[in-house]
PDB file of C-alpha atoms in Angstrom:
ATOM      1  CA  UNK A   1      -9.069  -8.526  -4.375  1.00 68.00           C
ATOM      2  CA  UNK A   2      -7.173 -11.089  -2.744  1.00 80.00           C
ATOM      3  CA  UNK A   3      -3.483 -11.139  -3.837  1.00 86.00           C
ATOM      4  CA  UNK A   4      -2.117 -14.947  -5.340  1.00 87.00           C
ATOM      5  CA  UNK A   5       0.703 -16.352  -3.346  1.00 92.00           C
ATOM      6  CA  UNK A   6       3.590 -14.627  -4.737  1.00 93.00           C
ATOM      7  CA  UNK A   7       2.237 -11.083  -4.804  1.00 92.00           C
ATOM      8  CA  UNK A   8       1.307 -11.664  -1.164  1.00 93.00           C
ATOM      9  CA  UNK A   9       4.707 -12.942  -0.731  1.00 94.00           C
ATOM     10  CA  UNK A  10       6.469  -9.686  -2.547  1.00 95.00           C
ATOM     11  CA  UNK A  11       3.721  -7.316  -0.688  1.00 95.00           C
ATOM     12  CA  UNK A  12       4.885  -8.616   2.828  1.00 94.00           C
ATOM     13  CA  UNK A  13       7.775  -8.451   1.507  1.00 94.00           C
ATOM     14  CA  UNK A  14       7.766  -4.597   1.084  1.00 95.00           C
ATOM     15  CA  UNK A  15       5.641  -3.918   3.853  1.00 95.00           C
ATOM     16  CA  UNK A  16       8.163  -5.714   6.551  1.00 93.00           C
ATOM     17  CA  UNK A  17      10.978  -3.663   4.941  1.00 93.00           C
ATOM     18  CA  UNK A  18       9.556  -0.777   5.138  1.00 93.00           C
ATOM     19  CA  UNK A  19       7.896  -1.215   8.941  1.00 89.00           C
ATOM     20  CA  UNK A  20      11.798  -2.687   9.937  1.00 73.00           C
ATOM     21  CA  UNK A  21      13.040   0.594   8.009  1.00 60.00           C
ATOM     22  CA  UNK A  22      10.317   2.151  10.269  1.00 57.00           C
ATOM     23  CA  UNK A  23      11.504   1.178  13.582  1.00 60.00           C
ATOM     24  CA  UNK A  24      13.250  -2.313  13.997  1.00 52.00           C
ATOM     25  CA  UNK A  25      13.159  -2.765  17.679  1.00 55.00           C
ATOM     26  CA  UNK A  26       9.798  -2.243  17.795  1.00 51.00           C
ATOM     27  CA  UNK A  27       8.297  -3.798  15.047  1.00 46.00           C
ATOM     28  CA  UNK A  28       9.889  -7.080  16.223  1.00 52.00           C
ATOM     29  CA  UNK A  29       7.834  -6.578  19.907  1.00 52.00           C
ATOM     30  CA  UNK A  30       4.556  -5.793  18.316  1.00 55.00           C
ATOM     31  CA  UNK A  31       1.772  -7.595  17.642  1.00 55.00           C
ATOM     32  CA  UNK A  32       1.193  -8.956  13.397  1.00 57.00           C
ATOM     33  CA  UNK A  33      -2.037  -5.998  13.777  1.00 58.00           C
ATOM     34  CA  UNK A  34      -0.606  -3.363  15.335  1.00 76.00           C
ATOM     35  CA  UNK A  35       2.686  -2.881  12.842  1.00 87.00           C
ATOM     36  CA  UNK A  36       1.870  -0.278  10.469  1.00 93.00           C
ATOM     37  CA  UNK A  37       4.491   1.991   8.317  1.00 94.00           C
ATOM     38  CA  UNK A  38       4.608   5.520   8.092  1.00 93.00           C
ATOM     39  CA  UNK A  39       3.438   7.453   4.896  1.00 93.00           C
ATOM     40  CA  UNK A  40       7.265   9.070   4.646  1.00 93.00           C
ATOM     41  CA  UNK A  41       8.307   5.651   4.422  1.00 94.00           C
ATOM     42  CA  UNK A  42       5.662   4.099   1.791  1.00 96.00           C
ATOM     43  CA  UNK A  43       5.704   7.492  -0.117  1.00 95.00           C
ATOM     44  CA  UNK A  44       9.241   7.087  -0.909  1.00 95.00           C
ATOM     45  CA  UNK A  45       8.434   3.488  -1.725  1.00 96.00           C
ATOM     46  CA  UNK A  46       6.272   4.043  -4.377  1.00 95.00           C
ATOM     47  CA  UNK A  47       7.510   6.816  -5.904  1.00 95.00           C
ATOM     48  CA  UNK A  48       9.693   3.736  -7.577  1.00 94.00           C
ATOM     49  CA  UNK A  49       5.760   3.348  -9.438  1.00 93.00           C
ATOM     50  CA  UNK A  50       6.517   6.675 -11.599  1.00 92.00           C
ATOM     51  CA  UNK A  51       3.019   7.544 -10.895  1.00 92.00           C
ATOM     52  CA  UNK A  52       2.621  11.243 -10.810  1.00 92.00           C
ATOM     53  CA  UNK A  53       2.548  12.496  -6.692  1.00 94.00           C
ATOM     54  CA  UNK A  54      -0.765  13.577  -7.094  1.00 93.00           C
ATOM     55  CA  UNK A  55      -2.198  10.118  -8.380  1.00 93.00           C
ATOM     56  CA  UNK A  56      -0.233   8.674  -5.110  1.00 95.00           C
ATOM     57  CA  UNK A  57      -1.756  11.358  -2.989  1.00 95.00           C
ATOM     58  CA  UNK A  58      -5.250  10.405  -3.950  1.00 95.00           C
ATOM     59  CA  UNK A  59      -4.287   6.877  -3.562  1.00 95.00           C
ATOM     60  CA  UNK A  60      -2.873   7.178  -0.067  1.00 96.00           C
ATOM     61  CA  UNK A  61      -5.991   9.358   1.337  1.00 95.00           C
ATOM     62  CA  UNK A  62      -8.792   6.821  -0.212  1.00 95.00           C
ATOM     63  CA  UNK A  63      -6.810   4.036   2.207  1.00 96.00           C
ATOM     64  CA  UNK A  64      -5.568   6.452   5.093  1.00 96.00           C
ATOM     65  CA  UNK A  65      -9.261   7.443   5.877  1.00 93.00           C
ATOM     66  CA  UNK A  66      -8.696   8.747   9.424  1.00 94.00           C
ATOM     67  CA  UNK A  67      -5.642  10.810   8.338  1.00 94.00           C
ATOM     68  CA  UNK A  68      -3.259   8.430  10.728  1.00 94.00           C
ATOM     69  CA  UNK A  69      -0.338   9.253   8.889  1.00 95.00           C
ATOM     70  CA  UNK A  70       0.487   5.507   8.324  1.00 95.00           C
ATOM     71  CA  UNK A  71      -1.208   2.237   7.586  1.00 96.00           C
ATOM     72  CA  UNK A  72      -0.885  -1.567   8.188  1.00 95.00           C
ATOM     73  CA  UNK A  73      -0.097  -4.123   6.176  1.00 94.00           C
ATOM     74  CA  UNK A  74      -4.077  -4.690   4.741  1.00 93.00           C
ATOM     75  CA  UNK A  75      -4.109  -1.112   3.747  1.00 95.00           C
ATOM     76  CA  UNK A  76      -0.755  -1.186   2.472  1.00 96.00           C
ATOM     77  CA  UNK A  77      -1.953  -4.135   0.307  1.00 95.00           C
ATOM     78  CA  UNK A  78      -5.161  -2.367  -1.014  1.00 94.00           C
ATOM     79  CA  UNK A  79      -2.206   0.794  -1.486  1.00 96.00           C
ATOM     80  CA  UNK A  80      -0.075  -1.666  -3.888  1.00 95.00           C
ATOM     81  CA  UNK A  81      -3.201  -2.776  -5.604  1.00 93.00           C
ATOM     82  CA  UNK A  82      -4.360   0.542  -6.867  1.00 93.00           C
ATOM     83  CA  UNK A  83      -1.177   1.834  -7.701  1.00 94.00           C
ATOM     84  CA  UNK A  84      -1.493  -1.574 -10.116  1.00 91.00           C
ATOM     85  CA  UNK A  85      -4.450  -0.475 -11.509  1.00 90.00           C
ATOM     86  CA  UNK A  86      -3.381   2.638 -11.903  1.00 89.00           C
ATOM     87  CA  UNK A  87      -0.217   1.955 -13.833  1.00 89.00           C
ATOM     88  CA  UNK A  88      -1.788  -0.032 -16.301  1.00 85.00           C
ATOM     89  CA  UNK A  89      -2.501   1.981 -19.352  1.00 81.00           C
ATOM     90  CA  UNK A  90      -6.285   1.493 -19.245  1.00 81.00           C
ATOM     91  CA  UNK A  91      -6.369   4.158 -16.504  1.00 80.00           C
ATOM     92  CA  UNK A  92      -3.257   6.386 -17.011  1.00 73.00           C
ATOM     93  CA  UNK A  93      -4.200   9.997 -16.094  1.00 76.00           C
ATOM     94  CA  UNK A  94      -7.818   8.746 -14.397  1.00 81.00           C
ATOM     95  CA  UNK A  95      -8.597   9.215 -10.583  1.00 83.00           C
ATOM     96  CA  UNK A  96      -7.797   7.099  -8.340  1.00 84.00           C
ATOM     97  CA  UNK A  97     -11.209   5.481  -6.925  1.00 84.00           C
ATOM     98  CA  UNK A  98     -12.186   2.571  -4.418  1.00 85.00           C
ATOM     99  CA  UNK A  99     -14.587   1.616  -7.081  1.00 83.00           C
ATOM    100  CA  UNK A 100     -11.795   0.423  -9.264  1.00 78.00           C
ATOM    101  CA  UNK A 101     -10.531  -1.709  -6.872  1.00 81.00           C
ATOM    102  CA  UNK A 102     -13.368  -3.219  -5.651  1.00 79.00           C
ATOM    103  CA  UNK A 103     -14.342  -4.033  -9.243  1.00 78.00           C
ATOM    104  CA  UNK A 104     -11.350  -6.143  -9.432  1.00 73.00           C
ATOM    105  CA  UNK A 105     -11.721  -7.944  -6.457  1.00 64.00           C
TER     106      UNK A 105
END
């Protein structure tokens, strides 16, 4: 799934603010791949979804697969994406999966 220009727009949108939130100074010295947000940070965040913690949990371990503790902005992106999915009625109450995701890409 590649976001269309606006969504990519909002999504950096939210990641910067959150990775500026994160640490200002250095996010501004680091390189574009090395910025990533904490999962205090983007748990907060999408909490705003009103998806039960448990669906987010699920969510955040299918993209935090080494158990970092935070993610970049690509990961953050696939992170938005299946909280989408997973706010749409179809699939209220259903596991999170990679599946879904890549069925919509």
């Amino acid at each position: 799934w590649y976001p269309n220009f606006e969504d990519k727009s909002l999504i950096d949108e939210w990641f910067d603010m959150l990775s500026s939130a994160n640490n200002p100074l250095l996010s501004n010295m680091k390189m574009e791949t090395e910025i990533q947000v904490g999962g205090k940070e983007v748990a907060l965040f999408l909490k705003q979804s009103n998806l039960p913690t448990d669906t987010l949990r699920s969510i955040w371990s299918l993209v935090d697969k080494t158990n970092a503790g935070k993610v970049n902005r690509a990961q953050f992106t696939v992170i938005i994406r299946l909280v989408s999915i997973h706010c749409s009625p179809i699939f209220a109450g259903s596991t999170p999966s990679l599946d879904r995701y890549y069925n919509t890409v």
